[in-house]
């Protein structure tokens, strides 16, 4: 976990964590919970949660309100006047850790937004870059909202997994935006939203007909031919 080791998890306390449909399906599979156990909708009239990453969804009960689908927050056991991600495992403060040490309870199944923090793709050449992290995650500069103990460096980001996570996050975010467009064309009730998402992802992989493949040599044969040519030249 590198820089996150021993942290009190100020990011998990400061931010509403947007979910993609892929995040929802993954969390249901890995935790055995349903969407209603961990998911919620956050009002986002100013777009501060969605930013350039998450789409807005609208629902029949509040058709004028833009919502972002996020992880639930619950009352913090350590900082009584604040909330934190419902999956955060909190530990009490001690002499060496005055804000405690908290850990992600779903680290290996955590949402893409968590995986890529605080990196993004550079616009010009699409290399991963590290976005500066502010000292606090909220304007209310309470200790629990203090973020990383230092600025991130390239050594804190795996050059392979970090890039892969960014690629997946970008793809899934774009796909979820298409789902939002589909949903918002005919706004439905909040109660059926999880079923709608599951249905979309259950049908995401589509077969291809033999007719549409008739004029093209199958990719596996092309690769076999390439391998044979390569062996002849060796």
Coordinates of C-alpha atoms in Angstrom, one line a residue:
X1 CA 0.0 0.0 0.0
X2 CA 3.1 2.3 0.1
X3 CA 2.2 5.8 1.0
X4 CA -1.2 4.7 2.3
X5 CA 0.3 2.4 4.9
X6 CA -0.6 3.7 8.4
X7 CA -2.8 6.5 7.1
X8 CA -6.1 7.5 8.8
X9 CA -7.8 7.5 5.4
X10 CA -8.7 11.2 5.0
X11 CA -9.7 10.5 1.4
X12 CA -12.3 7.9 2.5
X13 CA -13.7 10.6 4.8
X14 CA -13.6 13.6 2.6
X15 CA -14.9 12.4 -0.8
X16 CA -18.0 10.9 -2.2
X17 CA -16.6 7.9 -4.2
X18 CA -18.3 7.6 -7.7
X19 CA -19.1 4.1 -8.9
X20 CA -19.2 2.8 -12.4
X21 CA -21.5 -0.1 -13.4
X22 CA -18.4 -2.4 -13.4
X23 CA -17.6 -1.3 -9.8
X24 CA -21.1 -2.2 -8.8
X25 CA -21.0 -5.7 -10.4
X26 CA -17.5 -6.3 -9.0
X27 CA -18.5 -5.3 -5.4
X28 CA -21.6 -7.5 -5.5
X29 CA -19.5 -10.5 -6.7
X30 CA -16.6 -10.0 -4.3
X31 CA -18.5 -9.0 -1.1
X32 CA -21.7 -11.0 -1.5
X33 CA -23.6 -7.8 -0.8
X34 CA -26.3 -6.2 -3.0
X35 CA -26.2 -2.7 -4.4
X36 CA -28.5 -1.5 -1.6
X37 CA -25.9 -2.5 1.0
X38 CA -23.2 -0.2 -0.3
X39 CA -24.6 2.0 -3.1
X40 CA -26.3 5.4 -2.8
X41 CA -27.1 8.4 -4.9
X42 CA -25.5 11.8 -4.1
X43 CA -27.1 15.0 -5.1
X44 CA -24.7 16.9 -7.4
X45 CA -26.3 20.1 -8.6
X46 CA -22.9 21.9 -9.1
X47 CA -21.2 18.9 -10.7
X48 CA -18.4 18.8 -8.1
X49 CA -18.8 15.1 -7.5
X50 CA -19.1 14.1 -11.2
X51 CA -16.3 16.4 -12.3
X52 CA -15.1 15.0 -15.7
X53 CA -15.4 11.4 -14.5
X54 CA -18.9 10.3 -13.4
X55 CA -22.2 10.8 -15.2
X56 CA -25.4 12.3 -13.8
X57 CA -28.5 10.1 -13.4
X58 CA -32.1 11.4 -12.9
X59 CA -34.9 9.5 -11.2
X60 CA -38.7 9.7 -11.2
X61 CA -39.0 10.9 -7.6
X62 CA -36.7 13.9 -8.2
X63 CA -36.6 14.4 -12.0
X64 CA -34.8 17.8 -11.8
X65 CA -32.0 16.6 -9.5
X66 CA -28.7 15.3 -10.9
X67 CA -27.3 12.4 -8.9
X68 CA -24.0 10.6 -9.0
X69 CA -23.9 6.9 -8.0
X70 CA -21.5 6.5 -5.1
X71 CA -20.4 4.4 -2.2
X72 CA -22.4 4.9 1.0
X73 CA -21.0 6.8 3.9
X74 CA -21.7 6.0 7.5
X75 CA -21.1 7.6 10.8
X76 CA -17.4 7.4 11.8
X77 CA -16.7 5.5 15.0
X78 CA -13.5 7.5 15.6
X79 CA -14.5 11.0 14.5
X80 CA -18.1 11.3 15.8
X81 CA -19.0 14.5 13.9
X82 CA -18.1 13.1 10.5
X83 CA -18.8 10.2 8.2
X84 CA -16.6 7.8 6.2
X85 CA -16.9 5.2 3.5
X86 CA -19.0 2.3 4.8
X87 CA -16.2 -0.2 3.9
X88 CA -13.5 1.7 5.9
X89 CA -12.1 -0.3 8.8
X90 CA -11.2 2.2 11.5
X91 CA -8.8 1.8 14.4
X92 CA -8.5 4.1 17.4
X93 CA -5.7 6.7 17.7
X94 CA -2.5 5.8 19.5
X95 CA 0.8 7.3 20.5
X96 CA 2.4 6.8 17.1
X97 CA -0.8 7.4 15.0
X98 CA -2.8 10.3 16.6
X99 CA -5.5 10.0 13.9
X100 CA -5.6 6.2 14.0
X101 CA -4.8 3.8 11.2
X102 CA -7.6 2.9 8.9
X103 CA -7.7 0.3 6.1
X104 CA -9.9 -0.3 3.1
X105 CA -12.2 -3.3 3.7
X106 CA -12.5 -4.0 0.0
X107 CA -9.0 -3.1 -1.1
X108 CA -8.8 -5.8 -3.9
X109 CA -12.3 -5.0 -5.1
X110 CA -12.1 -1.2 -4.6
X111 CA -13.7 1.1 -7.2
X112 CA -11.6 2.4 -10.1
X113 CA -11.8 6.0 -8.7
X114 CA -9.9 4.7 -5.6
X115 CA -7.5 2.7 -7.6
X116 CA -6.3 5.6 -9.8
X117 CA -6.1 8.2 -7.1
X118 CA -4.3 10.6 -7.5
X119 CA -3.2 9.9 -11.1
X120 CA -4.7 10.7 -14.5
X121 CA -3.6 10.5 -18.1
X122 CA -1.7 13.4 -19.6
X123 CA -3.8 15.0 -22.4
X124 CA -0.9 15.3 -24.8
X125 CA 0.8 11.9 -24.8
X126 CA -1.5 9.8 -22.5
X127 CA 1.2 8.9 -20.1
X128 CA 0.2 8.6 -16.4
X129 CA 0.8 11.7 -14.4
X130 CA 0.3 12.5 -10.7
X131 CA -2.2 15.1 -9.8
X132 CA -1.2 17.3 -6.8
X133 CA -3.0 16.4 -3.6
X134 CA -4.3 19.2 -1.5
X135 CA -3.6 19.2 2.2
X136 CA -7.2 18.8 3.1
X137 CA -10.1 17.1 1.3
X138 CA -12.7 19.6 2.5
X139 CA -12.9 23.3 3.1
X140 CA -13.6 22.4 6.7
X141 CA -10.0 21.8 7.7
X142 CA -10.7 19.3 10.5
X143 CA -7.9 16.8 11.2
X144 CA -10.0 13.8 9.9
X145 CA -10.1 15.5 6.5
X146 CA -6.3 15.8 6.2
X147 CA -5.1 13.9 3.1
X148 CA -1.8 12.3 2.2
X149 CA 1.2 12.8 4.6
X150 CA 3.3 14.0 1.6
X151 CA 3.0 14.5 -2.1
X152 CA 3.0 11.4 -4.2
X153 CA 6.1 10.6 -6.3
X154 CA 6.5 8.3 -9.4
X155 CA 7.9 5.6 -7.0
X156 CA 4.5 5.4 -5.3
X157 CA 2.8 4.4 -8.5
X158 CA 3.3 1.0 -10.2
X159 CA 4.2 1.8 -13.8
X160 CA 2.3 -1.3 -15.1
X161 CA -0.7 -1.8 -12.8
X162 CA -1.1 2.0 -12.4
X163 CA -1.4 2.4 -16.2
X164 CA -3.7 -0.6 -16.5
X165 CA -6.0 0.8 -13.8
X166 CA -6.2 4.2 -15.6
X167 CA -7.0 2.5 -18.9
X168 CA -9.8 0.4 -17.3
X169 CA -11.1 3.4 -15.3
X170 CA -11.3 5.5 -18.5
X171 CA -13.1 2.8 -20.4
X172 CA -15.6 2.0 -17.7
X173 CA -16.3 5.6 -17.1
X174 CA -17.1 6.2 -20.7
X175 CA -19.2 3.1 -20.9
X176 CA -21.2 4.2 -17.8
X177 CA -21.8 7.6 -19.4
X178 CA -23.4 5.8 -22.3
X179 CA -25.6 3.9 -19.8
X180 CA -26.6 7.2 -18.2
X181 CA -27.7 8.6 -21.5
X182 CA -29.8 5.5 -22.1
X183 CA -31.3 5.7 -18.6
X184 CA -32.0 9.4 -18.8
X185 CA -33.9 9.1 -22.1
X186 CA -36.7 7.5 -20.1
X187 CA -36.1 8.1 -16.5
X188 CA -37.1 5.3 -14.2
X189 CA -37.6 4.8 -10.4
X190 CA -34.6 4.6 -8.1
X191 CA -35.9 1.2 -6.9
X192 CA -35.2 -0.5 -10.3
X193 CA -31.8 1.1 -11.0
X194 CA -29.6 -1.8 -9.8
X195 CA -31.6 -4.3 -11.9
X196 CA -31.2 -2.0 -14.9
X197 CA -27.4 -1.9 -14.4
X198 CA -27.1 -5.7 -14.0
X199 CA -29.1 -6.3 -17.1
X200 CA -26.8 -4.0 -19.2
X201 CA -23.7 -5.7 -18.0
X202 CA -25.1 -9.2 -18.4
X203 CA -25.6 -8.4 -22.1
X204 CA -22.5 -6.4 -22.7
X205 CA -20.6 -9.2 -24.5
X206 CA -22.3 -9.8 -27.8
X207 CA -21.8 -12.7 -30.3
X208 CA -20.9 -12.1 -33.9
X209 CA -22.6 -13.8 -36.7
X210 CA -20.8 -16.1 -39.2
X211 CA -22.1 -13.9 -42.0
X212 CA -20.4 -10.8 -40.8
X213 CA -17.1 -12.8 -40.4
X214 CA -17.3 -14.4 -43.8
X215 CA -15.0 -12.0 -45.7
X216 CA -12.3 -11.9 -43.1
X217 CA -9.8 -14.4 -42.0
X218 CA -10.2 -15.2 -38.3
X219 CA -7.7 -13.4 -36.2
X220 CA -6.3 -16.6 -34.7
X221 CA -5.4 -17.8 -38.2
X222 CA -3.6 -14.6 -39.0
X223 CA -1.5 -14.9 -35.9
X224 CA -0.8 -18.5 -36.8
X225 CA 0.4 -17.5 -40.2
X226 CA 2.6 -14.8 -38.7
X227 CA 4.1 -17.3 -36.2
X228 CA 4.9 -19.7 -39.1
X229 CA 6.5 -16.9 -41.2
X230 CA 8.5 -15.9 -38.2
X231 CA 9.8 -19.4 -37.6
X232 CA 10.9 -19.7 -41.3
X233 CA 12.9 -16.5 -40.9
X234 CA 14.6 -17.6 -37.7

